Short mmCIF file of N, CA, C and O in Angstrom, two decimals:
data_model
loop_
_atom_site.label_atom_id
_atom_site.label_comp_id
_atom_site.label_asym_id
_atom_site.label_seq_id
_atom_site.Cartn_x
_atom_site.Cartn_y
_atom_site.Cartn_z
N UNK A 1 -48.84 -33.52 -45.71
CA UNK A 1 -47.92 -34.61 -45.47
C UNK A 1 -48.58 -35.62 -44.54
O UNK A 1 -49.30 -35.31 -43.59
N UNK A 2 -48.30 -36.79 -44.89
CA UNK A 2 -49.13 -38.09 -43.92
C UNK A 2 -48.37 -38.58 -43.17
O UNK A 2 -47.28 -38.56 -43.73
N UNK A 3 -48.27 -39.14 -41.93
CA UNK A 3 -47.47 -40.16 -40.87
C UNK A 3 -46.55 -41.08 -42.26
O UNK A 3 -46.97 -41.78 -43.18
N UNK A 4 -45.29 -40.69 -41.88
CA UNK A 4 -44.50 -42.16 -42.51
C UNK A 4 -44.24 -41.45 -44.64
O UNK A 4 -43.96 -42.15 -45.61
N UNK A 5 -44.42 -40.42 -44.63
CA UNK A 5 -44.42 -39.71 -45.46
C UNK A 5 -43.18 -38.90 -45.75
O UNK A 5 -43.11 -37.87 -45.08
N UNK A 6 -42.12 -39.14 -46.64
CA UNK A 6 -40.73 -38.18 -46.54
C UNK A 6 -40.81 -37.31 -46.74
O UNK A 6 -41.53 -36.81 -47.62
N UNK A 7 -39.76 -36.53 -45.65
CA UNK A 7 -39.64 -34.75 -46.20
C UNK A 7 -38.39 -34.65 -46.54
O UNK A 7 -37.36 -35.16 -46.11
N UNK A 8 -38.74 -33.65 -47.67
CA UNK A 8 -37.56 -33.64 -48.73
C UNK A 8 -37.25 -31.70 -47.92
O UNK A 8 -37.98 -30.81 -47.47
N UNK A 9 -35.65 -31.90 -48.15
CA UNK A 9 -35.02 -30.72 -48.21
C UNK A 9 -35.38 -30.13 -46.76
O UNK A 9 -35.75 -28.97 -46.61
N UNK A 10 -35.18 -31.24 -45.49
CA UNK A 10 -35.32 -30.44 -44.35
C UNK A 10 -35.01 -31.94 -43.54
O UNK A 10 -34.96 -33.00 -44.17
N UNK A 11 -34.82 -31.88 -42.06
CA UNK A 11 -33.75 -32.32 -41.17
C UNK A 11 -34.72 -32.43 -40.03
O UNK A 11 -34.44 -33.18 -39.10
N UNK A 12 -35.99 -31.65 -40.05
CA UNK A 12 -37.26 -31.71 -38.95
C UNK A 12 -38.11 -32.86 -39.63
O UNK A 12 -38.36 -32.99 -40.83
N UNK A 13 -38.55 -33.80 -38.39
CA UNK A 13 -39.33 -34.52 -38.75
C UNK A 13 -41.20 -33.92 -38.29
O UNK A 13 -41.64 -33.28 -37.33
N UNK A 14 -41.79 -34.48 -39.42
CA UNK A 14 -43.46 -33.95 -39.66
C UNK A 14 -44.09 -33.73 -38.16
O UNK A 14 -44.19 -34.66 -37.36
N UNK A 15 -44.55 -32.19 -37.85
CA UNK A 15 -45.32 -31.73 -36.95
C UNK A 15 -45.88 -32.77 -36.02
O UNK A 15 -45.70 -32.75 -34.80
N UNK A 16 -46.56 -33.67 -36.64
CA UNK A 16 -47.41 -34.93 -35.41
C UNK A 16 -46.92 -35.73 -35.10
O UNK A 16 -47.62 -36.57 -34.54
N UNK A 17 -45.48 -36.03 -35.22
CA UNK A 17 -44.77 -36.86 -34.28
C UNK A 17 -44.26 -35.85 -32.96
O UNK A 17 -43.80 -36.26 -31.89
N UNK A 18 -44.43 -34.79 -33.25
CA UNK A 18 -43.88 -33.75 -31.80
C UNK A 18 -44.96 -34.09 -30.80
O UNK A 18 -44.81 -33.41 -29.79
N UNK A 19 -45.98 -34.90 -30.73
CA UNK A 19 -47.68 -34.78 -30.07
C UNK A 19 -47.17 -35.51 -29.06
O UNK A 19 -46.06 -35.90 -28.70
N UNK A 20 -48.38 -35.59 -28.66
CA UNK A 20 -48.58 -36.85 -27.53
C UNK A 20 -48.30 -38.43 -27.61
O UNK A 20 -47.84 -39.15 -26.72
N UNK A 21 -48.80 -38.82 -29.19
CA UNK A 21 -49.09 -40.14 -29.84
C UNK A 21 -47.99 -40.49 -30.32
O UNK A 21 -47.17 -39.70 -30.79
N UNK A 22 -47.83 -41.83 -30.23
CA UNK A 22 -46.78 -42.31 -31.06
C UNK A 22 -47.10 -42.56 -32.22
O UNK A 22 -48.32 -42.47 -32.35
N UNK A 23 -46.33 -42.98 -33.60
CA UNK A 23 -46.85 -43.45 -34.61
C UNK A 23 -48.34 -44.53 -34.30
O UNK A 23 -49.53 -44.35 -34.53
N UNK A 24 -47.91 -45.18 -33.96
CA UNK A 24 -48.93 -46.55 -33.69
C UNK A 24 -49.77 -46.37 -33.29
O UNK A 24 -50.80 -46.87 -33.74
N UNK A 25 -49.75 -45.36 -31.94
CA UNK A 25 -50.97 -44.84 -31.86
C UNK A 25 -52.00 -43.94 -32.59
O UNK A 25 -53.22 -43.76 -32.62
N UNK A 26 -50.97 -43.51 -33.09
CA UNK A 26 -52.21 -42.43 -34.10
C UNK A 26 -52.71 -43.28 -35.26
O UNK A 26 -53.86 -43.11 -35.67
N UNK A 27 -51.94 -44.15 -35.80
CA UNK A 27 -52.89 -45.27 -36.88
C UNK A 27 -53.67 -46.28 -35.85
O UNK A 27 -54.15 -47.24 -36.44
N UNK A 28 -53.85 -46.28 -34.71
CA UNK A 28 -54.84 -46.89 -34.09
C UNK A 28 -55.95 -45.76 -33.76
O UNK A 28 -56.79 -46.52 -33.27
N UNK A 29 -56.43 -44.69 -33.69
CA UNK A 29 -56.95 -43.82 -33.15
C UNK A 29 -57.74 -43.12 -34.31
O UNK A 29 -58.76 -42.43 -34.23
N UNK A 30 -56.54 -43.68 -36.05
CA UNK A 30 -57.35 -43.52 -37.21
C UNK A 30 -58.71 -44.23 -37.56
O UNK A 30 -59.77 -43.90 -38.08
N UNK A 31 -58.03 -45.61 -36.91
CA UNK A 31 -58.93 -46.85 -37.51
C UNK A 31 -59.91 -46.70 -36.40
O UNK A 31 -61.06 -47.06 -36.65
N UNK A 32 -59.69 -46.30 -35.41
CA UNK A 32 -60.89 -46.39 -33.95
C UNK A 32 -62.11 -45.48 -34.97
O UNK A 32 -63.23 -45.96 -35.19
N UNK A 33 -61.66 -44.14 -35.53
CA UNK A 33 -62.34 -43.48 -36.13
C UNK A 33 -62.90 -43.65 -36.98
O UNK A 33 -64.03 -43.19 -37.06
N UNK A 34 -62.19 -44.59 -38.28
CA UNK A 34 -62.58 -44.72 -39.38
C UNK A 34 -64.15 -45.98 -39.21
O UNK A 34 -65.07 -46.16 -40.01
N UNK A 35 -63.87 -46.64 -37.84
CA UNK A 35 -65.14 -47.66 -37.82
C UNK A 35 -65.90 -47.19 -36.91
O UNK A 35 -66.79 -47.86 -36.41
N UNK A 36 -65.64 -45.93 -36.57
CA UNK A 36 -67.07 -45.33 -35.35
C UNK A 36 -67.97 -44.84 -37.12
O UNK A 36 -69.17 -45.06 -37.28
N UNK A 37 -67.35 -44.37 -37.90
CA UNK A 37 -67.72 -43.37 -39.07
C UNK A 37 -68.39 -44.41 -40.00
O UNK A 37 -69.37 -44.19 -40.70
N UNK A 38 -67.94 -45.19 -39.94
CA UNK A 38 -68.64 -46.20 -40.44
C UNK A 38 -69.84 -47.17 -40.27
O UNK A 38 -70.95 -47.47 -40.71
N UNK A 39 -68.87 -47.46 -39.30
CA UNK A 39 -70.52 -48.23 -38.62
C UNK A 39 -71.79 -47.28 -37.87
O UNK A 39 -72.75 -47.87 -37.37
N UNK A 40 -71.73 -46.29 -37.85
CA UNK A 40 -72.51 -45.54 -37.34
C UNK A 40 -73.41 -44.20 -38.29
O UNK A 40 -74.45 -43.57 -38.06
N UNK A 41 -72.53 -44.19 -39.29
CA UNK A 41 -72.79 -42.66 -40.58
C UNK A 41 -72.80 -41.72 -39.77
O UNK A 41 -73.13 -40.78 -40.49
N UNK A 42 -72.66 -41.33 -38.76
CA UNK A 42 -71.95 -40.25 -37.98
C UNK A 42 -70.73 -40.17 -38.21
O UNK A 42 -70.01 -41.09 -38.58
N UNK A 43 -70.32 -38.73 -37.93
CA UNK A 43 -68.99 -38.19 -38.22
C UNK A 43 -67.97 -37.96 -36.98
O UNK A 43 -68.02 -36.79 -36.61
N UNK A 44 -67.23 -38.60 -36.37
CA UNK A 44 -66.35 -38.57 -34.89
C UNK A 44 -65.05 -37.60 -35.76
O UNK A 44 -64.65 -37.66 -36.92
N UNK A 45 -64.67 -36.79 -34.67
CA UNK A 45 -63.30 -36.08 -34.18
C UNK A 45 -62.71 -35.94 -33.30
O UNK A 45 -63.24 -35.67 -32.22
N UNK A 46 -61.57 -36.06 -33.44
CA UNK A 46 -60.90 -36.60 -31.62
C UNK A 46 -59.92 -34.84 -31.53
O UNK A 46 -59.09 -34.73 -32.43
N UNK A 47 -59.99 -33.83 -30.74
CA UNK A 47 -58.65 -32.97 -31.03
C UNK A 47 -58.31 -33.13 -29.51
O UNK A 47 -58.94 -33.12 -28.46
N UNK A 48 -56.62 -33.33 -30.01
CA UNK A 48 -56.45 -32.94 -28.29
C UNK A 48 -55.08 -31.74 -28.69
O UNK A 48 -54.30 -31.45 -29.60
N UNK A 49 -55.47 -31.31 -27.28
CA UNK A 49 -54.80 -29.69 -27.04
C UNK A 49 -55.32 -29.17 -26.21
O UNK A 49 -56.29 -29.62 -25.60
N UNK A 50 -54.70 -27.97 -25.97
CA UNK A 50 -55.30 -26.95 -24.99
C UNK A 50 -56.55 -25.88 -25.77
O UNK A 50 -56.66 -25.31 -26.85
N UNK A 51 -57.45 -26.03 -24.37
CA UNK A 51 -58.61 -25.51 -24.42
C UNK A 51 -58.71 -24.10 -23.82
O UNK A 51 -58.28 -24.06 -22.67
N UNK A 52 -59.14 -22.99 -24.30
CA UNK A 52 -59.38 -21.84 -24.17
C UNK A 52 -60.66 -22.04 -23.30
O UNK A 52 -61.61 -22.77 -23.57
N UNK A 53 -60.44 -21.10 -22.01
CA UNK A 53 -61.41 -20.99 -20.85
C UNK A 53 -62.55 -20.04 -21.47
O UNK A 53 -62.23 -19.05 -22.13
N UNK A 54 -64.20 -20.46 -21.18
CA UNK A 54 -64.27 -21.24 -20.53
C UNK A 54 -64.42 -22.59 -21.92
O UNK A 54 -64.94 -22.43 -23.02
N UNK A 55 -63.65 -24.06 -21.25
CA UNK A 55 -63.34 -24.73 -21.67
C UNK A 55 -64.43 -25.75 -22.99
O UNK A 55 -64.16 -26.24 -24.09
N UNK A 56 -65.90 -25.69 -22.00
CA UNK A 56 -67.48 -26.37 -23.35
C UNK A 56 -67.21 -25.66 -24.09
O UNK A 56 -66.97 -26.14 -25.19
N UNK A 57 -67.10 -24.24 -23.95
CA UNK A 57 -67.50 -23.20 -24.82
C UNK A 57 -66.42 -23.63 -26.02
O UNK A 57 -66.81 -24.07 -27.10
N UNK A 58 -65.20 -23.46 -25.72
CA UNK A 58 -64.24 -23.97 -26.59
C UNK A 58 -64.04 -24.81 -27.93
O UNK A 58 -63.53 -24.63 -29.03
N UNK A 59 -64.86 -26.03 -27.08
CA UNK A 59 -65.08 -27.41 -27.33
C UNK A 59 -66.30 -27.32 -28.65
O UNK A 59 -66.35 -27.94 -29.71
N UNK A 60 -67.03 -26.50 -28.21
CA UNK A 60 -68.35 -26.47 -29.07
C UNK A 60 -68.07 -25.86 -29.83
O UNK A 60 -68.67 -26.15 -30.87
N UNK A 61 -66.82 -24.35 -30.02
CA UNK A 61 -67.03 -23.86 -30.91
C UNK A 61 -66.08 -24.71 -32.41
O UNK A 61 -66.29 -24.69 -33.62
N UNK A 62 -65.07 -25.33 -31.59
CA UNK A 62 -64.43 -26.27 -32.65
C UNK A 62 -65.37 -27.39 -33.32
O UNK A 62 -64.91 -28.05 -34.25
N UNK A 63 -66.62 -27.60 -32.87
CA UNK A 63 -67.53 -28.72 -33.04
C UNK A 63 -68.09 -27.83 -33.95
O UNK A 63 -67.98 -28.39 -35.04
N UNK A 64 -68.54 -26.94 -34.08
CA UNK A 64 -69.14 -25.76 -34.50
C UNK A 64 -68.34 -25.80 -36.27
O UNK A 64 -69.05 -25.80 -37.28
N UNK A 65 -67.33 -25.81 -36.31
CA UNK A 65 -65.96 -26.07 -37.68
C UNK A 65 -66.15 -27.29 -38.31
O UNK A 65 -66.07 -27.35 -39.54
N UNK A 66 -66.43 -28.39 -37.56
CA UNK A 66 -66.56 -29.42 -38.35
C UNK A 66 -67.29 -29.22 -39.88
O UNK A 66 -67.79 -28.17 -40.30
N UNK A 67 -67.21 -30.42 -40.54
CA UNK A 67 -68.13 -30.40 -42.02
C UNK A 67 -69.95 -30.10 -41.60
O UNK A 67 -70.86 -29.32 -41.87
N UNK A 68 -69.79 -30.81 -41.12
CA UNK A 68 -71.31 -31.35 -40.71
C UNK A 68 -71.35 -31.21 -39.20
O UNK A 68 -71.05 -32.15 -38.46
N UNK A 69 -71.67 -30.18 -38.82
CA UNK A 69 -71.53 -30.29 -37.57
C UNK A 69 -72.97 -30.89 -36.85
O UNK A 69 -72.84 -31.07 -35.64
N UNK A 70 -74.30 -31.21 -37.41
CA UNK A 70 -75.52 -32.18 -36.96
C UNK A 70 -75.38 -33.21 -36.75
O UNK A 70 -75.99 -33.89 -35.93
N UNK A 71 -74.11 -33.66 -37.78
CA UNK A 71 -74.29 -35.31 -37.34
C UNK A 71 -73.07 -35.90 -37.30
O UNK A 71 -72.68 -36.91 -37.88
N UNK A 72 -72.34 -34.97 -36.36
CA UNK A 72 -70.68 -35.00 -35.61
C UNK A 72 -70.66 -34.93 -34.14
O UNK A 72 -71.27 -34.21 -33.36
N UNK A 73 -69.65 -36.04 -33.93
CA UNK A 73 -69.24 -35.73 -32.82
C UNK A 73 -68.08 -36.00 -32.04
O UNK A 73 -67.75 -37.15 -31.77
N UNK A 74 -67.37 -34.86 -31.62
CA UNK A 74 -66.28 -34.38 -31.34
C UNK A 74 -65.80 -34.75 -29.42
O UNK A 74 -66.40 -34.33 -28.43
N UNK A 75 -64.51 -35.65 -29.45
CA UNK A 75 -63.89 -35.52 -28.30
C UNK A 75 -62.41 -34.68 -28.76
O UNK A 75 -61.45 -34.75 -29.52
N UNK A 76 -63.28 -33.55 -27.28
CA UNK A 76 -61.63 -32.94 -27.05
C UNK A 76 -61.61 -32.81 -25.76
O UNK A 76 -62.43 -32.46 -24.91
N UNK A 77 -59.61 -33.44 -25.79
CA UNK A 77 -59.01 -33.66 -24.29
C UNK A 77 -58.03 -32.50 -24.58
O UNK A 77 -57.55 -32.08 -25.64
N UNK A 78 -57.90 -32.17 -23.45
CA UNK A 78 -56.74 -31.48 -23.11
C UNK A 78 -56.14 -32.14 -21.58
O UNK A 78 -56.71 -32.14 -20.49
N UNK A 79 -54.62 -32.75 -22.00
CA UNK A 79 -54.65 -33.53 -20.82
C UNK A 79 -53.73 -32.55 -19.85
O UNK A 79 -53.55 -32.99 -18.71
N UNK A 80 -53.14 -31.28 -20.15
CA UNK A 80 -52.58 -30.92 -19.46
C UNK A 80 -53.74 -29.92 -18.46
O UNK A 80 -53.52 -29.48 -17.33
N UNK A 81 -54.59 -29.80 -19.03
CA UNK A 81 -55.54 -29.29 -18.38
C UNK A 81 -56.77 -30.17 -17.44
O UNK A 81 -57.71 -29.81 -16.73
N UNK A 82 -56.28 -31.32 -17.81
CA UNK A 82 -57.26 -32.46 -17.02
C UNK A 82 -58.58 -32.15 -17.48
O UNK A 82 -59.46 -32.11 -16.61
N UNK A 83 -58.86 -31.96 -18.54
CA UNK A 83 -60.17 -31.78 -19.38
C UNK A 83 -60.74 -32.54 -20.53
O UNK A 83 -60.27 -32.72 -21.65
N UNK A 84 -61.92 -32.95 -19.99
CA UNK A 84 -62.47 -33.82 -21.68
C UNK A 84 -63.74 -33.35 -21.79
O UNK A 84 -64.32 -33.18 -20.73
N UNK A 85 -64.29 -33.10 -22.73
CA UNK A 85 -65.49 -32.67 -23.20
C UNK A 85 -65.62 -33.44 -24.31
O UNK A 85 -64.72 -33.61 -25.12
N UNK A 86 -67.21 -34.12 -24.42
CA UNK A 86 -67.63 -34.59 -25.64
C UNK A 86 -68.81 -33.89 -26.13
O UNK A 86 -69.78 -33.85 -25.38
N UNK A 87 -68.90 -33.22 -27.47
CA UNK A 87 -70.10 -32.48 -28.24
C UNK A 87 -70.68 -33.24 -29.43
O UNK A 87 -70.06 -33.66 -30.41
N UNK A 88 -72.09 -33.35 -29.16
CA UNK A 88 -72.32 -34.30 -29.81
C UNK A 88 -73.69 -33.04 -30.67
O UNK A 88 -74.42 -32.21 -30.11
N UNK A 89 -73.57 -33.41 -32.32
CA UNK A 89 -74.91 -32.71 -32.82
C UNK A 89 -76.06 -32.83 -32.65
O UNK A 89 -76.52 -33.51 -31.73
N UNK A 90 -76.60 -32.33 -33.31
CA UNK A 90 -78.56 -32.57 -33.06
C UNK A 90 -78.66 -33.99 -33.32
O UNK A 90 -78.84 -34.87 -32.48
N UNK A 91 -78.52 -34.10 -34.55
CA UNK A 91 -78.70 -35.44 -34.86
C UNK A 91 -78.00 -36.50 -34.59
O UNK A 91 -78.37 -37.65 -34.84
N UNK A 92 -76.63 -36.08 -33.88
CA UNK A 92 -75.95 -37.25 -33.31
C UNK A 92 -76.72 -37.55 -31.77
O UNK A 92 -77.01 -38.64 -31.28
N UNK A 93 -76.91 -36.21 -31.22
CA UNK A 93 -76.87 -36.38 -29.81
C UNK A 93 -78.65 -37.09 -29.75
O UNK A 93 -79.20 -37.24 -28.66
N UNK A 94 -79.36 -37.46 -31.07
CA UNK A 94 -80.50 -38.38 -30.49
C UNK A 94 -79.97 -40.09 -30.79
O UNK A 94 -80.67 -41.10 -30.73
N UNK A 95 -78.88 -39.99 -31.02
CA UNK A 95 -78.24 -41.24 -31.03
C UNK A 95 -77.13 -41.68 -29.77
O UNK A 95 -76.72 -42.80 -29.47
N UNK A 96 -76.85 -40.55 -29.27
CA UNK A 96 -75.91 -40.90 -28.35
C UNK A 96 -76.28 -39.75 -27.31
O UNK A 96 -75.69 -38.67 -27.24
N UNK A 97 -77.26 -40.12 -26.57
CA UNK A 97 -77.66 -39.06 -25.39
C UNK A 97 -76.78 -38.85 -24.55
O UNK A 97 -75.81 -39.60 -24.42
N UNK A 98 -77.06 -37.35 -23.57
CA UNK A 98 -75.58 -36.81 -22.63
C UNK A 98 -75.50 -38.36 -22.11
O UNK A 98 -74.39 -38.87 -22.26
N UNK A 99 -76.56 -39.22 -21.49
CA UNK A 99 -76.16 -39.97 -20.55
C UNK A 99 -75.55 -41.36 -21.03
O UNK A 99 -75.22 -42.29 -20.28
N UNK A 100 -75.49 -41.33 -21.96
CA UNK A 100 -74.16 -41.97 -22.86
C UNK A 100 -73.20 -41.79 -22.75
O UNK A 100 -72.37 -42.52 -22.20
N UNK A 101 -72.97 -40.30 -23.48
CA UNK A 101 -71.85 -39.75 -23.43
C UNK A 101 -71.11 -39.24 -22.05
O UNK A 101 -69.92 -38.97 -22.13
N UNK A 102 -71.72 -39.12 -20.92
CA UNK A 102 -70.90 -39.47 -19.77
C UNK A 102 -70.55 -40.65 -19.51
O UNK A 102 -69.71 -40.63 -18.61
N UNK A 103 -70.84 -41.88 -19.91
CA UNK A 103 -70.56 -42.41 -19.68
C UNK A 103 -69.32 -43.55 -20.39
O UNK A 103 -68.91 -44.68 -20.16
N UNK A 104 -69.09 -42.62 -21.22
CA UNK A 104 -68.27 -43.10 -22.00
C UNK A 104 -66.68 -41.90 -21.87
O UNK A 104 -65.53 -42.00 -22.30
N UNK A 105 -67.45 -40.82 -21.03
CA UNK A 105 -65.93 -39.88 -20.57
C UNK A 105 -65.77 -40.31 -19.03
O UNK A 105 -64.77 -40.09 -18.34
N UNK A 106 -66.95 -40.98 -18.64
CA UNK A 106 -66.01 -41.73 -17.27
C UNK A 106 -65.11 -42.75 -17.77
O UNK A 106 -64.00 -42.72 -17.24
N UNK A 107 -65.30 -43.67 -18.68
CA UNK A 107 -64.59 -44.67 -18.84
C UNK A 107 -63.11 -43.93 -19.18
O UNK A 107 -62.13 -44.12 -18.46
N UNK A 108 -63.08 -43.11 -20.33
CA UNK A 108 -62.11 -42.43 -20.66
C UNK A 108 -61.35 -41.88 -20.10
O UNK A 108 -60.16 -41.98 -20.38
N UNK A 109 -61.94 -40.83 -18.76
CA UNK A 109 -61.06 -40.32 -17.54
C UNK A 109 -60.37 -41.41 -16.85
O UNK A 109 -59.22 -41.20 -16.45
N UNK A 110 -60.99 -42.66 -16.64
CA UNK A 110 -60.38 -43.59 -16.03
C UNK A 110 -58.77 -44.34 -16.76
O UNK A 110 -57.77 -44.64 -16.12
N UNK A 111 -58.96 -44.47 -18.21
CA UNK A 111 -57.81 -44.59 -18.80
C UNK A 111 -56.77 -43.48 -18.87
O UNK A 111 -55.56 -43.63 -18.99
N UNK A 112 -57.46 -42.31 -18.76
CA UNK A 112 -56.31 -40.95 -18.98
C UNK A 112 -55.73 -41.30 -17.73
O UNK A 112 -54.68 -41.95 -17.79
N UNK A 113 -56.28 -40.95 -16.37
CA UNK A 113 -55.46 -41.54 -15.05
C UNK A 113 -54.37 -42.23 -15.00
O UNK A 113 -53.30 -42.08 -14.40
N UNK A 114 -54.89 -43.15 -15.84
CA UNK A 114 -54.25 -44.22 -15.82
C UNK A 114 -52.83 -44.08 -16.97
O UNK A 114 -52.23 -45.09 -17.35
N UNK A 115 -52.53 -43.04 -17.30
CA UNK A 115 -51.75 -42.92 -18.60
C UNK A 115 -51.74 -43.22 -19.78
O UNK A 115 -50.91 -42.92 -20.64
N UNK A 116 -53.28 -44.23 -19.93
CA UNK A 116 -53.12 -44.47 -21.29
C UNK A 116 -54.14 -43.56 -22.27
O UNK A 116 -55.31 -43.94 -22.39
N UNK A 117 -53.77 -42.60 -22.84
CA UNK A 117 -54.49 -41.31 -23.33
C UNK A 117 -55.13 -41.80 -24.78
O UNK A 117 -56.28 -41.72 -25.20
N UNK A 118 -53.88 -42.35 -25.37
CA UNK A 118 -54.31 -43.08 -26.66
C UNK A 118 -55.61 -44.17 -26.30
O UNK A 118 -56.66 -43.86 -26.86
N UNK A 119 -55.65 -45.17 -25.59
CA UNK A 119 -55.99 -46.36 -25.19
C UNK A 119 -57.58 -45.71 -24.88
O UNK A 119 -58.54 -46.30 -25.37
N UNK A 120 -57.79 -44.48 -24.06
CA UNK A 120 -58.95 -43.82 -23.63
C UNK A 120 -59.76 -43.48 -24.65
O UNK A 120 -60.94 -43.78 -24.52
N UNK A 121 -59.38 -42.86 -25.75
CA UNK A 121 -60.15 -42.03 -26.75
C UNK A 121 -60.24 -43.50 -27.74
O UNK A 121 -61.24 -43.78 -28.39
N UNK A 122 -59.38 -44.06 -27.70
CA UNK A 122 -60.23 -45.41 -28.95
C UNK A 122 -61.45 -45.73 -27.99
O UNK A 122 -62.59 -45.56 -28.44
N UNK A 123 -61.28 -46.18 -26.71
CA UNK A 123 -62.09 -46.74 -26.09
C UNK A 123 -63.61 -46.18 -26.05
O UNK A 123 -64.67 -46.79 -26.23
N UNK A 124 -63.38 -44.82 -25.76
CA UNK A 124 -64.68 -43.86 -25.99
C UNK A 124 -65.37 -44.10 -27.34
O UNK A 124 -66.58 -44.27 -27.50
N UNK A 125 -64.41 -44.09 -28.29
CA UNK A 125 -65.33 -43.73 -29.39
C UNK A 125 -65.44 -44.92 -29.74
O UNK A 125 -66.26 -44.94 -30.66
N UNK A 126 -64.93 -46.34 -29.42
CA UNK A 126 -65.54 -47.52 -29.48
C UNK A 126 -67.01 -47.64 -28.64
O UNK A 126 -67.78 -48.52 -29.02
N UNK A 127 -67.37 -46.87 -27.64
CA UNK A 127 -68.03 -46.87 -26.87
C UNK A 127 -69.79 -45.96 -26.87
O UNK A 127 -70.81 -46.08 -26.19
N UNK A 128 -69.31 -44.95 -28.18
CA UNK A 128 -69.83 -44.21 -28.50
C UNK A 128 -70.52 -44.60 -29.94
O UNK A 128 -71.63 -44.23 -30.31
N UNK A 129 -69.77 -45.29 -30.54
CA UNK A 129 -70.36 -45.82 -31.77
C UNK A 129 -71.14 -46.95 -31.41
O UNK A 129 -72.13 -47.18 -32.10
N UNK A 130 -70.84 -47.79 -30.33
CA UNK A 130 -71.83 -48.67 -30.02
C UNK A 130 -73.28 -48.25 -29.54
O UNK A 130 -74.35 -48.76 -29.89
N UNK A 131 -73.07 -47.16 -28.65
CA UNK A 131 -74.28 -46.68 -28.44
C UNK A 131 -75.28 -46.19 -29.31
O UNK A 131 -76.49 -46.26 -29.10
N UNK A 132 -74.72 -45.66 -30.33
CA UNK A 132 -75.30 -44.77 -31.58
C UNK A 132 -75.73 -45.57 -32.51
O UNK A 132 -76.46 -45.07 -33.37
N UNK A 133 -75.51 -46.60 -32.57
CA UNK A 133 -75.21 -47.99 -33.48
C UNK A 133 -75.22 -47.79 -34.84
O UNK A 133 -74.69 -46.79 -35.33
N UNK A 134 -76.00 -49.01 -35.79
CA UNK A 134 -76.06 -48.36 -37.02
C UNK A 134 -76.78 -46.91 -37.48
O UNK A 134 -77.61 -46.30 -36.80
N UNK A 135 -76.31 -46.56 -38.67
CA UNK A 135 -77.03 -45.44 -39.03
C UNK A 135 -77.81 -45.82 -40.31
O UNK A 135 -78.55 -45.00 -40.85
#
């Protein structure tokens, strides 16, 4: 079932409006994705949820699931845990080195602070595809 998609023969509305995101945000957070994936031929995933301690380990092993996990790369927040981790593949991470990618989860911590959780993770992976640039 997709955002904005009817359910027939039930009174609960679709699992991902219970989240964090509002509609709007999650079709903004699509499109943040759909042009990191694009403009870059790297593969981005955003999950947020709670992270099983210890928390990289977590992070990597869900990175680990992806399709392609060489030339993916995965932000997961967990905001109740005040946690972000970004995993980036072999072949992503010679496009977007750690010292990138911290620097694109400082920016991000700074928006989570700030309450805007949605607003953080476009921003990152706007931030992340720039670095990585074309592919």
């Amino acid at each position: 079932m997709t955002v904005g998609e009817k359910q027939t023969g039930s009174e609960n509305p679709p699992e991902v409006l219970d989240g964090p995101f509002s509609t709007r945000q999650l079709l903004r957070i699509d499109e943040a994705l759909r042009l990191a994936d694009q403009g870059t031929g790297l593969v981005f995933s955003v999950f947020v949820g709670g992270l099983d301690e210890p928390v990289r380990e977590h992070a990597q092993r869900l990175h680990r699931q992806l399709a392609d996990p060489d030339k993916s790369v995965l932000i997961a927040v967990s905001p109740n845990q005040r946690q972000l981790e970004i995993i980036t593949g072999r072949y992503a991470r010679k496009r977007i080195p750690d010292t990138y990618a911290k620097l694109a989860a400082l920016s991000m911590a700074g928006a989570f602070s700030g309450g805007d959780l949605a607003g953080g993770i476009i921003n990152g992976l706007d931030q992340l595809a720039s670095h990585a640039g074309k592919g």
